[in-house]
Amino acid sequence: MLPQMGAAAESLSKASSLVMRIGTDAHLYDDPDDVSIKPLLESRYDSEKVDALKRLLALIAQGADVSHFFPQVVKNVASHSLEVKKLVYLYLLHYAEKRQNEALLSINCFQKDLSDTNPLVRAWALRAMTGIRLHVVSPLILAAITKCARDPSPYVRKCAAYALPKLYNLHQEEISSLEQLVDVLLRDNSPAVVGSASVAFNAICPNNYPLISKHFKRLCEALPDVEEWSQIILIEILLRYTVARHGLVRESVLFSDVTHDSTFSSVMSRCYVEGHELWSGDGRGFEEVEMGTCKNEDVDLLLKCTAPLLWSQNSAVVLAAAGVHWIVGPAEEVKKIVKPILFLLRSSSVAKYVVLCNILAFAKAAPLLFDSFYEEFFISSSDSYQIKTIKLEILSTIATESSVPFIFGEFQDYIRDPDRRFVADTVAVIGFIAKQLAVLAGTCLEGLLKLVLSEPLVSGSYQIEEEDGVLVQAIISIKSILKQDPSSHEKVIVRLVRNLDRIKNSASRALIIWIFGEYSSMGDVIPKIAPTVLKYLAWSFHSDEVEAKLQILNTCAKVTAKTKGNNEDSTLFKKILNYILQLATFDQNYDVRDRARFIRNLMGNKTKNNLDIYRDLIESMFCTKPASSPYPSANIRVYLPGSLSQVVLHAAPGYTPLPKPGSAVIENPTGLNNSSDVDESEGSSPQYSTEDNRSGYDTGTEETSENGDYEETPLVNISEANVDQGQTSQNDMSNFVSTDLSEMMSRTALESWLDETPSFSNGSFGQSHSQNVSTSNARVSFNDRNFKLKPRKSHVLLEPANSDGLRISYSFSTEVSSVSPLLVCVDLLFENFAKETLRNINIRFEEASGNSISGPTDPVLEDSASMVSPDKIPTFPMEEIPLLSPNETVKRILQVRFQHHLLPLKLHILWNGKMHLGKLWPDIAYFLRPLSLDMNSFVEKEKQLPGMFECSRRCIFSDHLQELEQNEKISVNADKSLVVAHCFAVKILSSSNFYLVSMDMPVSLKPDDMSGLCLRFAGEVVNSSKPCLITVIAHGNLTEPLDVTVKLNSEDTVFGLNLLNRLVAIVQ
Amino acid sequence: MVEKQMMGHHVDRSICAWFWHQYNHHRNNDQMSVVTSPTHYLFPLIRHGIIFLACTQLELPPLLPIEFLSRFADILSDYLCAGSGAGATLNEDIVKDNFVIVYEVLDEMMDNGFPLTTEPNLLKDIVLPPNLVTKVLHAVTGNSSPSVGPTLPHAAASTVPWRSTHPKTTTNEVYVNLVEQLDASVNWDGNLRRCQVYGEIQVNSSLPGFPDLTLSFTNPSLLNDVRFHPCVRFRPWESSQVLSFVPPDGHFKLMTYRVKELKKIPIYVKPQLTSDSGNCRISALVGVRNDPGKTIDSIIVEFQLPPCITSADLTSNHGTVDILADKTCRWSIGQIPKDKLPSLSGNLVLEPGLDRLHVAPTFQVRFKIMGIAMSGLQIDKLDVKNMPANPYKGFRAQTQAGDYEFRS
């Protein structure tokens, strides 16, 4: 103790001398472990503890793992010093998940702190307690949050609201009590708390519209006072609610067709609501959607309360508020979002790119909104390339005849920009604008031509790639403008062709040659110069590159084919063509040779009568162009304004489109569970669920976005014993009646009926999938257990290369040890690859004390008692193999007691008097004994192990695909779902030691639907003899990889978690 | 150097290595604001050579992390640089020296991946900023200074979360400072393409009690766009264009605004480039156009030499010319002398094979004018209510160049 104290004191004086110099924590960061941290942590003085904790923090920051200090650190939770507490919390939060058992020690202190008089202490305790993420204590956490939600201090209540999502992530069972807490917090007087509660709402139950409907007015009014970060979330919630409740607004900019491109905006509104995956691109309108009007007072209130937020200093709030106006605001008022959004560009440079992405989407739907603000999108030299390109794209979208002179004036400057990539983009945009506004085509062509012919571009000697990019882009732009009206721009073509010789770049040459061939018969001048041009091409053919050569061939063929009659020109053309063909036949490149052969056969000496046919053929081949679609509508990707998906242009995980307009029918604003999510074809009511209705109907026409809640005809009675995977019976009932209702009633009747009848939530949109895993109710259970198990996976213990040819492999066995239930049986396979006989092969365990093995000559293992390790764990040795002749294999069973289910066991392998060290790696899936249970007792047991004893994970199972493929070859009639179930069971049973309790198969009208396949396994943990129950539920279509949820219930939670990971690895 | 903290789900540190790799590869087209990595979406923010990186796997409004990071960077520099003298910027050493505070501040600012407390005044009461007093105390007594405040500030409970209510020793004064940035872009033929002012009203208030301030302008109609600090009440602004607010303590940004379509610029640059046979002669003149009536300070003209230039020889009759490593040419003028116009001239040698220069560099100008707001915005008066004694009120203005560029 004394020397330690001395060291501490010394380090302290050293530390303080450093402090003299700097007065900061720098010394702690630079060499955090120059003193022993442990005694400091156990010191009686707070200052020393602080010092030690800061050192730990420094080590964490540098990436070191200091979790071994956990026990010492946890003790300090009880400290009264706030600073120590704060630092301990920081450390705890970092490592709690890794060291769950030790972290439990801190719970008591947290609970004591929760009743501290200092609100800061209460808040910290709550935050730390919820932050350590221990499944075991989730009921305690719930109690703590419930307590803090009624705390006198708003700060604590706010922290309680933020704690809810953490608990929800940890433990998803008790949603209803979480929702109640959200409800309580939403009622709070303090706007800060309301804001945090809305964040919790968004994380826990984003579709609980009835809850919002109760508070809607208050929430709107509180909006300006809520903290800015919560405003972002709250705005989104209110928007979703409004759309779900009242539908899209007919007057909104999305539906008004006065000001803009109506096809785009209709696509846009559909994308907002349906998401991309579901939108198939058909021409179906949006008529069936319920429309609200902005006369609605809710919509009006929302718009009124979000309007001032357009002046917020937080750019995310501005964009969110703008999104509300964009979607539900009337078209006349949408103008007012324009200036605030544009102002964002200047006032926060970090947000620039994101804002521009959103402006681009807005501008595409309503270019007229932005057309007078074109100056905002002029490029400044400090913009990054990414920003420059998106600005160009916006400019090209909003350019109008009045603004285009200014935009082009600006472009003239851009073309001289040193960044040539950007110049190429500018040139492309010029082409695009000229195509949109035909008036400008002439000017643009003139400008582009000047650019093409300007000296540095064609000289080709310098900066090849970048300059060529500009050149090629300029010619592509010219080409696309020419396409609009080729005959009036004949001179341009002539000038291009004339300068062909100056242009060296092969891609550009190929393009010009194509232009010439395409329009060779047009106008007056081109046909006249055609012979000269062809002669030139023939002359330059050999020096051209492949790309240009191919175009020369095509062009010659085209020109020759187009010349009708038998005048001088056509004979000349034929001659030239023949000459070029000849050259091409001996070209080095086989593409060129192929093309030549092809053209020769087409154009070769044909008899008179089929000449016309060939000519037609050639003309249709070379001269007709596929009609290009004016608008690449398939490429439109639109996501909600302000979302991450809109920026990255793909649906980010967790992206949810707006709810179905008018889908939330709220009858009784005080009830919590009366929401409904009604689709056109899916009505729901309990009173229609009679037996008669259940037979003989098809499976509906409309898929819901989640999992296609189709209902099946129950062929077999529904067994009551089936475990209901979190689905309420109400839900089942409502699903039963789905489709025949729509047959019985016309849609309008259905809708009016729906409006009067309270209906049930079937919780779709965005809810966690795990609750909706099981969808079918009818199942077949069967007891066929004759699986052909696959050979178990064997691992190598000893490689022949470094052991005189002895190879030992091991695999875990499903046998139960005869000696003690604590032992695991391992099959060992000894093989002799050497040419000589091996003697006295044996294996023994390295003992903890390490005293029994003194040398390889030791007499080997006569006395099993000597192998009992000091902590009385019996490990039973195997029989010695006296002789192992070459190529002989011998099998032995080793009964092992693993001390830890993840750590390897060290072995000594002895043969011929030599010793080798080996490691036996445990396989956790075999640390179980099969537990024979029937269905009912399984369910009972499972019920006893809820909450923290339960864990589940999802994974993908795709092995059955292969199996099905094989089966298809053998017999067509085999029940595919049976095969899949078999395949699944085999997979698990052949690499673990479980008892298969039951195998439930879904019965469904859709033959390929495997949703609801459910396998149950039971086992007993070897070390603790505690039962361990596994439920595997599959979901999906059998022709595709199945989505599998593996659920594990066991009292031994740590073991359970590891086992679960192993099982998931097996399945995958 | 990497600093970070995990929230909720574990994010592996290796993502930083991935980002660092990408960042070094794409240095030239910098400033990606959203990066899609194979596993995460990243939001980098680069300030003074320190990279702040946020990452997510799920959908969220992208401006939220971006905005949060910049707020975090602001607060951090406010915390750490205040003690080390004016003009200090955040750097690696300062962060290293105060890494505990960085951790503590971040922990207070973010809870489970969502911003918790971001009001600087509140934060400073919870996590005490390092200051000279604690440093000295630390050194003398050997006790480490408490970096954590003793109790929860009352403001956290009040309806005005940005103001701490417990009385401090205040000097009873308030300063209003107009800081404007002038954006202008002038064409190669000397035409003014665009000219606008982006301005901020910065207030430094140290008033006791619970003051209620009203700020009005003589010409509010000038203002084109506005954004406000949360303390500003919307109603009075909507009705009579008056800023009514309860100020936070200390320094804060009350309002940002923009005035567009100005016609006058204070400084002009006349660049000229002529080139033939592999040489390019460059000359540039700088002069005052519409004399603002105050001296124009710290004028710097910068331009990027095009990549096709192999060597440059530049001289000036006033100030110094430097060519930096990334081919940026910086001409520091300072003030314009009375007797002559500063001019820069020189010769650029083009790459062999290139006859003429076909690209045109853009000249960026930086300057500072104290005592004037170029937009012409004027503060009418500042009323203080709810105060026992009349406080001292100070007004200042300053204009500096924003995106102020001349194309050649």
PDB file of N, CA, C and O in Angstrom, chain B residues 168-197:
ATOM      1  N   LYS B 168     -25.163  37.262 -12.592  1.00  0.00           N
ATOM      2  CA  LYS B 168     -23.704  37.259 -12.644  1.00  0.00           C
ATOM      3  C   LYS B 168     -23.251  38.698 -12.470  1.00  0.00           C
ATOM      4  O   LYS B 168     -24.041  39.625 -12.554  1.00  0.00           O
ATOM      5  N   THR B 169     -21.993  38.879 -12.256  1.00  0.00           N
ATOM      6  CA  THR B 169     -21.501  40.243 -12.213  1.00  0.00           C
ATOM      7  C   THR B 169     -21.509  40.791 -13.630  1.00  0.00           C
ATOM      8  O   THR B 169     -20.716  40.373 -14.471  1.00  0.00           O
ATOM      9  N   THR B 170     -22.437  41.631 -13.899  1.00  0.00           N
ATOM     10  CA  THR B 170     -22.526  42.134 -15.262  1.00  0.00           C
ATOM     11  C   THR B 170     -22.224  43.612 -15.287  1.00  0.00           C
ATOM     12  O   THR B 170     -22.351  44.315 -14.300  1.00  0.00           O
ATOM     13  N   THR B 171     -21.824  44.073 -16.447  1.00  0.00           N
ATOM     14  CA  THR B 171     -21.407  45.462 -16.574  1.00  0.00           C
ATOM     15  C   THR B 171     -22.512  46.352 -17.103  1.00  0.00           C
ATOM     16  O   THR B 171     -22.303  47.537 -17.309  1.00  0.00           O
ATOM     17  N   ASN B 172     -23.655  45.761 -17.355  1.00  0.00           N
ATOM     18  CA  ASN B 172     -24.795  46.537 -17.815  1.00  0.00           C
ATOM     19  C   ASN B 172     -24.519  47.281 -19.119  1.00  0.00           C
ATOM     20  O   ASN B 172     -24.553  48.499 -19.184  1.00  0.00           O
ATOM     21  N   GLU B 173     -24.182  46.538 -20.119  1.00  0.00           N
ATOM     22  CA  GLU B 173     -23.963  47.183 -21.414  1.00  0.00           C
ATOM     23  C   GLU B 173     -24.371  46.223 -22.525  1.00  0.00           C
ATOM     24  O   GLU B 173     -24.450  45.005 -22.316  1.00  0.00           O
ATOM     25  N   VAL B 174     -24.645  46.793 -23.675  1.00  0.00           N
ATOM     26  CA  VAL B 174     -25.007  45.959 -24.814  1.00  0.00           C
ATOM     27  C   VAL B 174     -24.400  46.553 -26.080  1.00  0.00           C
ATOM     28  O   VAL B 174     -24.444  47.774 -26.287  1.00  0.00           O
ATOM     29  N   TYR B 175     -23.784  45.710 -26.862  1.00  0.00           N
ATOM     30  CA  TYR B 175     -23.163  46.162 -28.107  1.00  0.00           C
ATOM     31  C   TYR B 175     -23.855  45.510 -29.284  1.00  0.00           C
ATOM     32  O   TYR B 175     -24.138  44.317 -29.258  1.00  0.00           O
ATOM     33  N   VAL B 176     -24.108  46.285 -30.292  1.00  0.00           N
ATOM     34  CA  VAL B 176     -24.681  45.742 -31.517  1.00  0.00           C
ATOM     35  C   VAL B 176     -23.670  45.966 -32.630  1.00  0.00           C
ATOM     36  O   VAL B 176     -23.158  47.071 -32.793  1.00  0.00           O
ATOM     37  N   ASN B 177     -23.379  44.922 -33.348  1.00  0.00           N
ATOM     38  CA  ASN B 177     -22.338  44.997 -34.360  1.00  0.00           C
ATOM     39  C   ASN B 177     -22.885  44.479 -35.691  1.00  0.00           C
ATOM     40  O   ASN B 177     -23.347  43.346 -35.767  1.00  0.00           O
ATOM     41  N   LEU B 178     -22.867  45.322 -36.687  1.00  0.00           N
ATOM     42  CA  LEU B 178     -23.273  44.866 -38.013  1.00  0.00           C
ATOM     43  C   LEU B 178     -22.029  44.366 -38.747  1.00  0.00           C
ATOM     44  O   LEU B 178     -21.097  45.127 -38.961  1.00  0.00           O
ATOM     45  N   VAL B 179     -22.024  43.101 -39.093  1.00  0.00           N
ATOM     46  CA  VAL B 179     -20.896  42.567 -39.842  1.00  0.00           C
ATOM     47  C   VAL B 179     -21.412  42.141 -41.206  1.00  0.00           C
ATOM     48  O   VAL B 179     -22.282  41.282 -41.304  1.00  0.00           O
ATOM     49  N   GLU B 180     -20.925  42.777 -42.237  1.00  0.00           N
ATOM     50  CA  GLU B 180     -21.445  42.477 -43.563  1.00  0.00           C
ATOM     51  C   GLU B 180     -20.367  41.885 -44.441  1.00  0.00           C
ATOM     52  O   GLU B 180     -19.199  42.222 -44.342  1.00  0.00           O
ATOM     53  N   GLN B 181     -20.819  40.989 -45.308  1.00  0.00           N
ATOM     54  CA  GLN B 181     -19.919  40.438 -46.309  1.00  0.00           C
ATOM     55  C   GLN B 181     -20.446  40.850 -47.669  1.00  0.00           C
ATOM     56  O   GLN B 181     -21.621  40.671 -47.969  1.00  0.00           O
ATOM     57  N   LEU B 182     -19.572  41.391 -48.461  1.00  0.00           N
ATOM     58  CA  LEU B 182     -19.998  41.879 -49.772  1.00  0.00           C
ATOM     59  C   LEU B 182     -19.642  40.836 -50.822  1.00  0.00           C
ATOM     60  O   LEU B 182     -18.479  40.470 -50.982  1.00  0.00           O
ATOM     61  N   ASP B 183     -20.662  40.357 -51.510  1.00  0.00           N
ATOM     62  CA  ASP B 183     -20.433  39.426 -52.612  1.00  0.00           C
ATOM     63  C   ASP B 183     -20.547  40.218 -53.904  1.00  0.00           C
ATOM     64  O   ASP B 183     -21.505  40.950 -54.096  1.00  0.00           O
ATOM     65  N   ALA B 184     -19.591  40.035 -54.788  1.00  0.00           N
ATOM     66  CA  ALA B 184     -19.727  40.701 -56.069  1.00  0.00           C
ATOM     67  C   ALA B 184     -19.065  39.839 -57.107  1.00  0.00           C
ATOM     68  O   ALA B 184     -18.135  39.087 -56.812  1.00  0.00           O
ATOM     69  N   SER B 185     -19.561  39.912 -58.316  1.00  0.00           N
ATOM     70  CA  SER B 185     -18.854  39.222 -59.370  1.00  0.00           C
ATOM     71  C   SER B 185     -18.886  40.085 -60.610  1.00  0.00           C
ATOM     72  O   SER B 185     -19.940  40.563 -61.017  1.00  0.00           O
ATOM     73  N   VAL B 186     -17.714  40.344 -61.130  1.00  0.00           N
ATOM     74  CA  VAL B 186     -17.576  41.258 -62.257  1.00  0.00           C
ATOM     75  C   VAL B 186     -17.075  40.467 -63.460  1.00  0.00           C
ATOM     76  O   VAL B 186     -16.177  39.630 -63.341  1.00  0.00           O
ATOM     77  N   ASN B 187     -17.674  40.738 -64.563  1.00  0.00           N
ATOM     78  CA  ASN B 187     -17.378  40.033 -65.801  1.00  0.00           C
ATOM     79  C   ASN B 187     -16.025  40.402 -66.378  1.00  0.00           C
ATOM     80  O   ASN B 187     -15.420  41.373 -65.973  1.00  0.00           O
ATOM     81  N   TRP B 188     -15.617  39.692 -67.389  1.00  0.00           N
ATOM     82  CA  TRP B 188     -14.332  40.012 -68.005  1.00  0.00           C
ATOM     83  C   TRP B 188     -14.360  41.375 -68.679  1.00  0.00           C
ATOM     84  O   TRP B 188     -13.348  42.051 -68.787  1.00  0.00           O
ATOM     85  N   ASP B 189     -15.566  41.809 -69.102  1.00  0.00           N
ATOM     86  CA  ASP B 189     -15.605  43.123 -69.741  1.00  0.00           C
ATOM     87  C   ASP B 189     -15.891  44.240 -68.745  1.00  0.00           C
ATOM     88  O   ASP B 189     -16.209  45.360 -69.140  1.00  0.00           O
ATOM     89  N   GLY B 190     -15.791  43.927 -67.474  1.00  0.00           N
ATOM     90  CA  GLY B 190     -15.952  44.980 -66.474  1.00  0.00           C
ATOM     91  C   GLY B 190     -17.375  45.224 -66.025  1.00  0.00           C
ATOM     92  O   GLY B 190     -17.629  46.119 -65.231  1.00  0.00           O
ATOM     93  N   ASN B 191     -18.329  44.422 -66.528  1.00  0.00           N
ATOM     94  CA  ASN B 191     -19.712  44.614 -66.098  1.00  0.00           C
ATOM     95  C   ASN B 191     -19.956  43.955 -64.760  1.00  0.00           C
ATOM     96  O   ASN B 191     -19.504  42.842 -64.529  1.00  0.00           O
ATOM     97  N   LEU B 192     -20.715  44.626 -63.943  1.00  0.00           N
ATOM     98  CA  LEU B 192     -21.053  44.061 -62.644  1.00  0.00           C
ATOM     99  C   LEU B 192     -22.186  43.062 -62.832  1.00  0.00           C
ATOM    100  O   LEU B 192     -23.294  43.432 -63.219  1.00  0.00           O
ATOM    101  N   ARG B 193     -21.894  41.806 -62.600  1.00  0.00           N
ATOM    102  CA  ARG B 193     -22.895  40.768 -62.794  1.00  0.00           C
ATOM    103  C   ARG B 193     -23.843  40.662 -61.608  1.00  0.00           C
ATOM    104  O   ARG B 193     -25.035  40.450 -61.736  1.00  0.00           O
ATOM    105  N   ARG B 194     -23.256  40.764 -60.457  1.00  0.00           N
ATOM    106  CA  ARG B 194     -24.017  40.454 -59.269  1.00  0.00           C
ATOM    107  C   ARG B 194     -23.361  41.177 -58.106  1.00  0.00           C
ATOM    108  O   ARG B 194     -22.134  41.221 -58.006  1.00  0.00           O
ATOM    109  N   CYS B 195     -24.160  41.740 -57.254  1.00  0.00           N
ATOM    110  CA  CYS B 195     -23.595  42.386 -56.077  1.00  0.00           C
ATOM    111  C   CYS B 195     -24.613  42.323 -54.964  1.00  0.00           C
ATOM    112  O   CYS B 195     -25.739  42.783 -55.113  1.00  0.00           O
ATOM    113  N   GLN B 196     -24.252  41.718 -53.873  1.00  0.00           N
ATOM    114  CA  GLN B 196     -25.187  41.599 -52.761  1.00  0.00           C
ATOM    115  C   GLN B 196     -24.417  41.591 -51.452  1.00  0.00           C
ATOM    116  O   GLN B 196     -23.218  41.345 -51.419  1.00  0.00           O
ATOM    117  N   VAL B 197     -25.163  41.869 -50.398  1.00  0.00           N
ATOM    118  CA  VAL B 197     -24.535  41.884 -49.078  1.00  0.00           C
ATOM    119  C   VAL B 197     -25.172  40.811 -48.223  1.00  0.00           C
ATOM    120  O   VAL B 197     -26.390  40.666 -48.197  1.00  0.00           O
TER     121      VAL B 197
END
